[in-house]
Short mmCIF file of C-alpha atoms in Angstrom, two decimals:
data_model
loop_
_atom_site.label_atom_id
_atom_site.label_comp_id
_atom_site.label_asym_id
_atom_site.label_seq_id
_atom_site.Cartn_x
_atom_site.Cartn_y
_atom_site.Cartn_z
CA MET A 1 -12.14 -41.16 18.96
CA ASP A 2 -14.70 -38.44 19.76
CA THR A 3 -16.28 -37.12 16.48
CA ASN A 4 -16.63 -33.60 17.98
CA TYR A 5 -12.96 -33.54 18.87
CA VAL A 6 -11.96 -34.60 15.32
CA ASN A 7 -14.19 -31.90 13.81
CA LYS A 8 -12.72 -29.23 16.07
CA LEU A 9 -9.25 -30.39 15.23
CA CYS A 10 -9.95 -30.19 11.48
CA ILE A 11 -11.45 -26.74 11.83
CA ARG A 12 -8.30 -25.56 13.73
CA ILE A 13 -5.99 -27.09 11.09
CA VAL A 14 -7.99 -25.34 8.31
CA GLU A 15 -7.89 -22.04 10.21
CA PHE A 16 -4.09 -22.45 10.74
CA ILE A 17 -3.56 -23.11 7.03
CA GLU A 18 -5.67 -20.06 6.12
CA LYS A 19 -3.61 -17.83 8.47
CA CYS A 20 -0.40 -19.14 6.87
CA VAL A 21 -1.76 -18.32 3.40
CA PHE A 22 -2.80 -14.85 4.48
CA TYR A 23 0.46 -14.05 6.23
CA ALA A 24 2.44 -15.38 3.15
CA PHE A 25 0.23 -13.06 1.05
CA ILE A 26 1.17 -10.02 3.15
CA PHE A 27 4.87 -10.93 3.05
CA LEU A 28 4.85 -11.54 -0.73
CA ILE A 29 3.18 -8.22 -1.73
CA PRO A 30 6.38 -7.15 -3.57
CA LEU A 31 6.51 -10.36 -5.66
CA GLN A 32 6.40 -9.78 -9.43
CA THR A 33 6.08 -13.49 -10.35
CA ARG A 34 3.37 -13.72 -12.99
CA LYS A 35 2.22 -15.17 -16.30
CA ILE A 36 1.56 -12.69 -19.08
CA PHE A 37 -1.20 -14.05 -21.29
CA TYR A 38 -1.74 -11.25 -23.78
CA PHE A 39 -0.88 -7.64 -24.56
CA TRP A 40 -2.23 -5.28 -27.18
CA GLY A 41 0.20 -3.63 -29.61
CA ASN A 42 3.44 -4.59 -31.37
CA GLU A 43 5.58 -3.91 -28.27
CA PHE A 44 4.87 -4.94 -24.67
CA ASN A 45 3.31 -2.27 -22.59
CA GLU A 46 2.60 -2.90 -18.90
CA TRP A 47 -0.60 -0.93 -18.98
CA THR A 48 -2.21 -2.87 -21.86
CA ALA A 49 -1.37 -6.38 -20.78
CA VAL A 50 -3.32 -9.23 -19.21
CA SER A 51 -1.43 -11.08 -16.47
CA LEU A 52 -1.95 -13.57 -13.66
CA TYR A 53 0.22 -12.94 -10.61
CA ALA A 54 1.25 -15.44 -7.92
CA THR A 55 -0.43 -13.15 -5.38
CA ASP A 56 -3.72 -13.50 -7.43
CA ILE A 57 -3.55 -17.20 -6.74
CA LEU A 58 -3.13 -16.51 -3.05
CA VAL A 59 -6.14 -14.15 -3.13
CA PHE A 60 -8.19 -16.87 -4.78
CA ALA A 61 -7.17 -19.32 -2.05
CA LEU A 62 -8.32 -16.81 0.57
CA PHE A 63 -11.61 -16.44 -1.29
CA ILE A 64 -12.12 -20.23 -1.12
CA PHE A 65 -11.48 -20.13 2.59
CA TRP A 66 -13.94 -17.26 2.91
CA ILE A 67 -16.66 -19.13 0.95
CA LYS A 68 -16.11 -22.08 3.24
CA ARG A 69 -16.65 -19.91 6.31
CA ILE A 70 -19.85 -18.47 4.80
CA ILE A 71 -21.16 -22.02 4.33
CA ALA A 72 -20.24 -22.76 7.89
CA GLY A 73 -22.03 -19.58 9.08
CA ASN A 74 -18.92 -17.77 10.20
CA GLY A 75 -18.08 -15.63 7.15
CA LYS A 76 -20.55 -12.82 7.30
CA ILE A 77 -19.34 -9.20 7.27
CA ARG A 78 -21.23 -6.45 9.02
CA LEU A 79 -21.56 -3.70 6.43
CA ILE A 80 -20.75 -0.11 7.15
CA SER A 81 -21.73 2.96 5.11
CA ALA A 82 -18.46 3.07 3.23
CA ASP A 83 -19.07 -0.42 1.87
CA TYR A 84 -22.11 0.64 -0.12
CA PHE A 85 -19.98 3.25 -1.95
CA SER A 86 -17.27 0.65 -2.72
CA PHE A 87 -20.02 -1.51 -4.27
CA ALA A 88 -21.39 1.49 -6.16
CA PHE A 89 -17.88 2.38 -7.42
CA LEU A 90 -17.40 -1.17 -8.62
CA VAL A 91 -20.75 -1.24 -10.41
CA TRP A 92 -20.23 2.18 -12.01
CA SER A 93 -16.77 1.19 -13.22
CA GLY A 94 -18.31 -1.93 -14.71
CA ILE A 95 -20.86 0.05 -16.64
CA GLY A 96 -18.12 2.17 -18.08
CA VAL A 97 -16.41 -0.92 -19.56
CA PHE A 98 -19.19 -1.18 -22.14
CA PHE A 99 -18.23 2.27 -23.47
CA ALA A 100 -14.51 1.60 -23.48
CA ALA A 101 -12.48 1.47 -26.68
CA ASN A 102 -11.05 -1.90 -25.54
CA PHE A 103 -13.80 -3.90 -23.86
CA TYR A 104 -11.61 -6.93 -22.98
CA LEU A 105 -8.88 -4.83 -21.42
CA GLY A 106 -11.54 -2.96 -19.44
CA ALA A 107 -13.19 -6.23 -18.33
CA TYR A 108 -9.79 -7.52 -17.13
CA ARG A 109 -9.09 -4.36 -15.08
CA TRP A 110 -12.65 -4.43 -13.65
CA ILE A 111 -12.05 -8.01 -12.46
CA LYS A 112 -8.86 -6.74 -10.80
CA LEU A 113 -10.80 -4.04 -9.09
CA ALA A 114 -13.35 -6.54 -7.79
CA GLU A 115 -10.45 -8.71 -6.52
CA MET A 116 -8.96 -5.78 -4.62
CA ILE A 117 -12.36 -4.89 -3.04
CA PHE A 118 -12.53 -8.49 -1.86
CA VAL A 119 -9.07 -8.06 -0.35
CA PHE A 120 -10.39 -5.02 1.51
CA PHE A 121 -13.32 -7.00 2.95
CA TYR A 122 -11.15 -9.99 3.82
CA VAL A 123 -8.60 -7.97 5.72
CA ARG A 124 -11.35 -6.36 7.72
CA GLN A 125 -12.97 -9.70 8.49
CA PHE A 126 -9.60 -11.19 9.42
CA LEU A 127 -9.14 -8.49 12.04
CA ALA A 128 -12.66 -9.18 13.32
CA LEU A 129 -11.89 -12.91 13.75
CA ASN A 130 -8.39 -12.38 15.12
CA LYS A 131 -8.93 -9.24 17.14
CA LYS A 132 -6.22 -9.82 19.80
CA ASN A 133 -3.20 -10.79 17.61
CA GLY A 134 -4.31 -10.19 14.02
CA LEU A 135 -3.29 -6.53 13.72
CA VAL A 136 0.07 -7.09 15.45
CA SER A 137 0.79 -10.05 13.20
CA ILE A 138 -0.03 -8.10 10.01
CA VAL A 139 2.16 -5.17 10.98
CA MET A 140 5.12 -7.37 12.03
CA ILE A 141 5.03 -9.35 8.82
CA TRP A 142 4.80 -6.18 6.71
CA VAL A 143 7.75 -4.69 8.57
CA PHE A 144 9.78 -7.87 8.14
CA SER A 145 9.01 -8.05 4.44
CA ALA A 146 10.11 -4.38 4.18
CA PHE A 147 13.29 -5.22 6.09
CA THR A 148 14.00 -7.96 3.55
CA GLN A 149 13.22 -5.62 0.63
CA SER A 150 15.53 -2.99 2.13
CA ILE A 151 18.44 -5.42 2.37
CA ILE A 152 17.96 -6.28 -1.33
CA ALA A 153 17.69 -2.54 -2.15
CA ILE A 154 20.92 -1.75 -0.34
CA ALA A 155 22.72 -4.55 -2.20
CA GLN A 156 21.33 -3.31 -5.51
CA PHE A 157 22.56 0.20 -4.76
CA PHE A 158 26.15 -0.92 -3.93
CA LYS A 159 26.22 -3.20 -6.96
CA GLN A 160 24.50 -0.56 -9.16
CA GLY A 161 22.53 -3.34 -10.78
CA ASP A 162 20.14 -6.20 -10.12
CA LEU A 163 21.15 -9.25 -8.07
CA GLY A 164 20.02 -11.80 -10.60
CA LEU A 165 17.06 -12.96 -8.53
CA ARG A 166 15.17 -14.13 -11.58
CA ILE A 167 13.24 -16.74 -9.59
CA PHE A 168 11.43 -13.75 -7.89
CA HIS A 169 11.18 -11.85 -11.23
CA GLU A 170 13.52 -9.10 -10.03
CA SER A 171 13.60 -6.24 -12.49
CA GLN A 172 16.71 -5.98 -14.72
CA ILE A 173 18.42 -2.78 -13.62
CA SER A 174 21.64 -1.18 -14.76
CA ALA A 175 22.92 2.26 -15.54
CA LEU A 176 23.25 1.19 -19.18
CA ILE A 177 19.57 0.13 -19.60
CA ASP A 178 17.16 2.70 -20.96
CA GLY A 179 14.06 3.20 -18.87
CA VAL A 180 15.74 2.22 -15.56
CA ALA A 181 15.17 4.86 -12.86
CA LYS A 182 18.47 6.73 -12.24
CA ASN A 183 19.74 9.70 -10.28
CA ASP A 184 21.89 12.02 -12.47
CA ILE A 185 24.71 13.74 -10.58
CA GLY A 186 27.22 15.61 -12.66
CA GLY A 187 26.62 13.38 -15.69
CA LEU A 188 27.13 10.26 -13.57
CA LYS A 189 24.14 7.90 -13.63
CA ILE A 190 23.33 6.37 -10.22
CA VAL A 191 20.79 3.55 -10.28
CA ARG A 192 17.97 3.92 -7.74
CA ALA A 193 17.09 0.91 -5.61
CA TYR A 194 14.12 -1.25 -6.75
CA GLY A 195 14.02 -4.17 -4.27
CA LEU A 196 11.74 -6.78 -5.92
CA PHE A 197 9.26 -4.09 -6.95
CA PRO A 198 8.78 -2.91 -10.56
CA HIS A 199 9.78 0.69 -9.67
CA PRO A 200 11.63 2.51 -6.85
CA ASN A 201 8.61 4.77 -6.13
CA LEU A 202 6.51 1.72 -5.30
CA LEU A 203 9.21 0.27 -3.09
CA ALA A 204 9.37 3.66 -1.29
CA ALA A 205 5.67 3.60 -0.60
CA PHE A 206 5.88 0.07 0.86
CA LEU A 207 8.86 0.99 3.01
CA GLY A 208 7.23 4.23 4.15
CA ILE A 209 4.24 2.31 5.47
CA ALA A 210 6.61 -0.11 7.21
CA ILE A 211 8.36 2.78 8.96
CA PHE A 212 5.10 3.98 10.45
CA GLY A 213 4.40 0.31 11.33
CA CYS A 214 7.66 0.31 13.32
CA TYR A 215 6.48 3.43 15.16
CA TRP A 216 3.29 1.60 16.12
CA LEU A 217 5.08 -1.52 17.27
CA TRP A 218 7.36 0.61 19.45
CA LEU A 219 4.44 2.52 21.01
CA ASN A 220 1.96 -0.34 21.19
CA GLU A 221 3.92 -2.56 23.57
CA GLU A 222 4.14 -1.50 27.22
CA ARG A 223 7.27 -3.43 28.14
CA LYS A 224 9.95 -4.45 25.67
CA SER A 225 13.06 -6.48 26.34
CA LYS A 226 16.38 -4.92 25.36
CA ILE A 227 16.80 -7.48 22.59
CA LYS A 228 13.42 -6.67 21.17
CA SER A 229 14.10 -2.98 21.34
CA TYR A 230 17.50 -3.26 19.64
CA PHE A 231 16.07 -5.48 16.94
CA LEU A 232 13.30 -2.92 16.27
CA TRP A 233 15.90 -0.10 16.03
CA LEU A 234 17.92 -2.22 13.61
CA MET A 235 14.90 -2.88 11.38
CA LEU A 236 13.95 0.80 11.47
CA ALA A 237 17.44 1.85 10.49
CA VAL A 238 17.65 -0.61 7.62
CA ILE A 239 14.21 0.33 6.28
CA PHE A 240 15.01 4.07 6.45
CA THR A 241 18.22 3.38 4.51
CA GLY A 242 16.31 1.40 1.89
CA LEU A 243 13.78 4.23 1.60
CA PHE A 244 16.46 6.88 1.01
CA LEU A 245 18.20 4.72 -1.57
CA THR A 246 15.01 4.72 -3.71
CA PHE A 247 15.53 8.51 -3.99
CA SER A 248 11.76 8.84 -4.31
CA ARG A 249 11.27 12.53 -3.65
CA SER A 250 7.58 12.51 -2.74
CA ALA A 251 7.80 9.40 -0.50
CA ILE A 252 10.88 10.53 1.37
CA ALA A 253 9.55 14.03 1.90
CA LEU A 254 6.19 12.76 3.14
CA VAL A 255 7.71 10.18 5.51
CA VAL A 256 10.00 12.78 7.14
CA ILE A 257 7.24 15.43 7.41
CA LEU A 258 4.48 13.03 8.59
CA SER A 259 6.89 11.35 11.07
CA PHE A 260 7.58 14.54 12.93
CA MET A 261 3.93 15.70 12.77
CA PHE A 262 2.85 12.29 14.19
CA LEU A 263 5.49 12.35 16.99
CA ILE A 264 4.60 15.85 18.03
CA PHE A 265 0.87 15.04 18.05
CA ALA A 266 1.42 11.77 19.91
CA TYR A 267 3.63 13.47 22.48
CA PHE A 268 0.93 16.03 23.38
CA SER A 269 -2.01 13.66 22.92
CA ASN A 270 -4.12 12.67 25.94
CA MET A 271 -4.14 9.08 24.58
CA GLU A 272 -0.34 8.82 24.99
CA LEU A 273 0.25 10.57 28.33
CA ASN A 274 2.10 7.51 29.70
CA ARG A 275 4.28 7.04 26.59
CA LYS A 276 6.11 10.35 26.46
CA LYS A 277 9.43 8.75 27.33
CA GLU A 278 9.05 6.11 24.56
CA ILE A 279 8.02 8.82 22.09
CA GLY A 280 11.10 10.91 23.08
CA LYS A 281 13.39 7.96 22.46
CA LEU A 282 11.79 7.30 19.08
CA ALA A 283 12.09 10.97 18.02
CA LEU A 284 15.74 11.16 19.07
CA PHE A 285 16.63 8.01 17.13
CA ILE A 286 14.86 9.26 14.00
CA ILE A 287 16.55 12.66 14.16
CA LEU A 288 20.02 11.22 14.64
CA PHE A 289 19.65 8.56 11.93
CA LEU A 290 18.19 10.99 9.37
CA LEU A 291 21.18 13.36 9.98
CA PHE A 292 23.46 10.34 9.46
CA LEU A 293 21.75 9.40 6.17
CA PHE A 294 21.79 12.97 4.97
CA PHE A 295 25.52 13.32 5.77
CA LEU A 296 26.23 9.99 3.97
CA LEU A 297 24.07 10.65 0.91
CA GLN A 298 24.24 14.45 0.78
CA PRO A 299 25.43 14.95 -2.88
CA LEU A 300 22.89 12.40 -4.20
CA LEU A 301 20.01 13.82 -2.15
CA ILE A 302 20.75 17.44 -3.04
CA SER A 303 20.96 16.51 -6.71
CA ARG A 304 17.72 14.50 -6.56
CA PHE A 305 15.74 17.13 -4.65
CA THR A 306 16.96 19.99 -6.79
CA VAL A 307 14.01 20.16 -9.12
CA ASP A 308 14.52 21.62 -12.59
CA ILE A 309 11.27 22.74 -14.11
CA GLY A 310 12.57 21.73 -17.49
CA GLU A 311 13.58 18.21 -16.65
CA GLN A 312 11.98 15.29 -18.56
CA ALA A 313 10.02 13.86 -15.58
CA ILE A 314 8.33 17.21 -14.97
CA ASN A 315 7.49 17.79 -18.63
CA LEU A 316 6.10 14.25 -19.07
CA ARG A 317 3.86 14.53 -16.05
CA ALA A 318 2.55 17.91 -17.33
CA SER A 319 1.81 16.31 -20.75
CA TYR A 320 0.00 13.35 -19.15
CA ASN A 321 -2.13 15.75 -17.07
CA LYS A 322 -3.13 17.59 -20.26
CA VAL A 323 -4.06 14.38 -21.96
CA ALA A 324 -6.12 13.36 -18.87
CA PHE A 325 -8.03 16.61 -18.86
CA ASP A 326 -8.75 16.29 -22.53
CA PHE A 327 -10.12 12.80 -22.02
CA ILE A 328 -12.25 13.98 -19.12
CA LYS A 329 -13.79 16.75 -21.28
CA LYS A 330 -14.62 14.19 -23.91
CA SER A 331 -15.92 11.44 -21.65
CA SER A 332 -16.85 13.04 -18.35
CA VAL A 333 -19.72 10.61 -17.59
CA PHE A 334 -18.41 7.10 -17.92
CA GLY A 335 -14.73 7.96 -18.65
CA VAL A 336 -12.64 6.16 -21.23
CA GLY A 337 -13.15 2.87 -19.38
CA ILE A 338 -11.22 1.34 -16.50
CA GLY A 339 -7.73 0.27 -17.60
CA ASN A 340 -8.12 2.09 -20.93
CA PHE A 341 -6.13 5.28 -20.38
CA VAL A 342 -2.96 4.09 -22.12
CA TYR A 343 -4.88 2.28 -24.86
CA GLU A 344 -6.89 5.43 -25.60
CA PHE A 345 -3.63 7.42 -25.36
CA LYS A 346 -2.12 5.29 -28.13
CA LEU A 347 -5.20 5.62 -30.27
CA ASN A 348 -5.18 9.47 -30.12
CA PHE A 349 -1.39 9.99 -30.10
CA GLY A 350 0.17 7.16 -32.09
CA ASP A 351 3.44 8.80 -33.17
CA MET A 352 5.52 8.69 -29.98
CA ALA A 353 8.15 6.34 -28.62
CA PHE A 354 6.44 3.29 -26.98
CA TRP A 355 7.86 4.03 -23.49
CA ARG A 356 6.15 7.39 -23.40
CA TYR A 357 2.72 5.78 -23.25
CA GLN A 358 2.08 5.79 -19.55
CA PRO A 359 -0.89 6.55 -17.27
CA VAL A 360 -1.27 10.05 -15.91
CA HIS A 361 0.85 10.32 -12.74
CA ASN A 362 -2.03 11.26 -10.47
CA LEU A 363 -4.31 8.66 -8.85
CA TYR A 364 -7.36 10.93 -8.74
CA LEU A 365 -7.00 12.28 -12.27
CA LEU A 366 -6.58 8.69 -13.52
CA ILE A 367 -9.71 7.45 -11.79
CA ALA A 368 -11.69 10.44 -13.09
CA THR A 369 -10.37 9.76 -16.58
CA GLU A 370 -11.18 6.05 -16.60
CA THR A 371 -14.41 6.00 -14.58
CA GLY A 372 -15.76 9.51 -15.05
CA ILE A 373 -16.39 12.31 -12.59
CA LEU A 374 -19.05 10.28 -10.76
CA GLY A 375 -16.58 7.42 -10.42
CA LEU A 376 -14.09 9.69 -8.73
CA VAL A 377 -16.79 11.06 -6.42
CA LEU A 378 -17.82 7.57 -5.36
CA PHE A 379 -14.24 6.65 -4.61
CA LEU A 380 -13.61 9.84 -2.58
CA VAL A 381 -16.83 9.41 -0.61
CA PHE A 382 -15.82 5.83 0.21
CA ILE A 383 -12.53 7.10 1.61
CA PHE A 384 -14.25 9.94 3.51
CA LEU A 385 -16.76 7.54 5.14
CA LEU A 386 -13.89 5.18 5.96
CA LEU A 387 -12.22 7.96 7.93
CA CYS A 388 -15.43 9.23 9.51
CA LYS A 389 -16.02 5.73 10.94
CA THR A 390 -12.85 5.95 13.00
CA LEU A 391 -11.81 9.62 13.33
CA ARG A 392 -14.38 10.51 15.91
CA PRO A 393 -13.12 12.61 18.89
CA ASN A 394 -15.25 10.99 21.66
CA ILE A 395 -13.71 7.53 21.65
CA ARG A 396 -11.47 5.33 23.73
CA VAL A 397 -9.38 2.43 22.43
CA ASP A 398 -9.77 -1.28 23.07
CA ALA A 399 -7.12 -2.84 25.30
CA TYR A 400 -5.69 -4.71 22.30
CA ILE A 401 -4.42 -1.67 20.48
CA ARG A 402 -2.66 1.57 21.29
CA SER A 403 -1.80 4.49 19.07
CA PRO A 404 -4.53 3.88 16.47
CA ARG A 405 -3.81 7.24 14.93
CA THR A 406 -0.66 5.71 13.44
CA PHE A 407 -2.79 3.92 10.87
CA TYR A 408 -4.55 7.15 9.94
CA VAL A 409 -1.09 8.67 9.22
CA ILE A 410 -0.41 5.67 6.96
CA LEU A 411 -3.66 6.26 5.17
CA PHE A 412 -2.97 9.98 4.69
CA PHE A 413 0.56 8.99 3.46
CA ILE A 414 -0.98 6.84 0.76
CA LEU A 415 -3.62 9.41 -0.20
CA LEU A 416 -1.01 12.14 -0.54
CA LEU A 417 1.25 9.91 -2.59
CA GLY A 418 -1.69 9.48 -4.93
CA PHE A 419 -1.20 13.05 -6.17
CA PHE A 420 2.27 12.14 -7.52
CA ASP A 421 1.88 8.76 -9.10
CA HIS A 422 -0.49 6.16 -10.55
CA TYR A 423 0.81 2.78 -9.19
CA PHE A 424 -1.97 2.40 -6.57
CA TRP A 425 -4.36 2.01 -9.50
CA THR A 426 -2.29 0.40 -12.20
CA LEU A 427 0.26 -1.99 -10.67
CA GLN A 428 -0.48 -5.26 -8.80
CA GLN A 429 1.72 -4.38 -5.84
CA GLY A 430 0.37 -0.86 -5.55
CA MET A 431 -3.26 -2.05 -5.69
CA LEU A 432 -2.63 -4.63 -2.95
CA ILE A 433 -0.94 -2.06 -0.76
CA VAL A 434 -3.74 0.50 -0.95
CA TRP A 435 -6.67 -1.95 -0.52
CA ILE A 436 -4.99 -3.77 2.33
CA ILE A 437 -4.48 -0.42 4.09
CA PHE A 438 -8.13 0.40 3.41
CA GLY A 439 -9.03 -2.89 5.02
CA ILE A 440 -6.84 -2.23 8.06
CA THR A 441 -8.33 1.30 8.47
CA ALA A 442 -11.84 -0.22 8.37
CA GLY A 443 -10.76 -2.90 10.78
CA ILE A 444 -9.49 -0.32 13.28
CA SER A 445 -13.16 0.55 13.90
CA LEU A 446 -13.40 -2.86 15.59
CA PHE A 447 -11.10 -1.55 18.33
CA ILE A 448 -12.90 1.76 18.79
CA ILE A 449 -15.28 2.09 21.66
CA PRO A 450 -17.62 5.09 22.15
CA LEU A 451 -17.04 6.81 25.48
CA ASN A 452 -20.67 6.45 26.57
CA LEU A 453 -20.42 2.64 26.61
CA PRO A 454 -19.55 0.91 29.92
CA LEU A 455 -16.14 -0.71 30.43
CA LEU A 456 -15.90 -4.46 29.86
CA LYS A 457 -14.77 -6.66 32.67
CA ASP A 458 -11.45 -7.50 31.03
CA GLU A 459 -10.79 -3.93 29.89
CA PRO A 460 -8.17 -1.99 31.93
CA ARG A 461 -9.46 1.12 33.62
CA LYS A 462 -7.71 4.42 32.98
#
């Protein structure tokens, strides 16, 4: 047998296995399966624990594949300006670990940050190597995972409890369990849907991204069969239902507002002149289904969105903000150390109930508190340069992708959610979500072509 043929066959098999691992990694983002090795304190606290997740193992496997490609000369990444600030942010966060109250906890969280930055680079490289089908595959798998999570969420809501999926480390949820997220309506405690995530707000973020992914799939394909169209409507309806059953105020509000802003922009955009009919169908479906959901869940939604300034959630967030500002004043240069907010919180305020020790519910305040003002600046510049790379007005889009602005809406959705919670920095699933989206956003630049460049032979003329 020809040696070259055997070598090529082996390479294709390895590439196929790597794709399977990567796609499984995307689908399993919600998975909570992990081994907790150690935690500081007498009672377990999520924010002061060292764990190894199943998804960490998948990331390590992808790292091995990446190293193998580098050795073979096919794993290099062309750096962009944003990359240097991600490296600077990582280095600065590492320096701050040496000034942290708990060095080992800080070192663990720094390793997690390094892992997530690798995920960012890997996703971008994956799109570079699989330009034609890579982005479509990622979005489809994300949407299907969200569809699965929505079915679980709907079942949890009707049961008003967990489904006993212990093999997937499903959270134990019940109206009788303290600390479980509930919606209070007239003294009746209604359990919010979790899916397989550790909190409904995180599930809502994941589903919100999938909803925009459905929009992109609908607009990206020129011709769709009726079966494919109906299946996409079904998935969108189920995911919207799952989102509303999380009763996550910020995520639901942002999805609704950004959806209509995106559809209006897309309808009048020069890049979508031939898609007005499809955009109209999408807008009509969204309006009708949202009206249906509001009619069905009206009492619960009104109760949830009626904000009482004296409610516990508002008061706790205000107190966490105050603690964060106090820490920033004391340690404005290096911060309290990455991953050390809650540990420092306990050291300074050790007379509260254990469940009250949580990170500040604001991504940017938390980064400033743990890595210092300069750390936050480096992170924000990284995001700014990421956007500048692709938000240029004088561009046209490669034939492999339509509606690239959908992914910018997804990024803005995440960045806005960051003002209301901390899970993109503190929870495994949240960190994976945000750095994968960063990687996709950077990868979109691979499909952007400056207008002054000539058309390629295989590129359709407009």
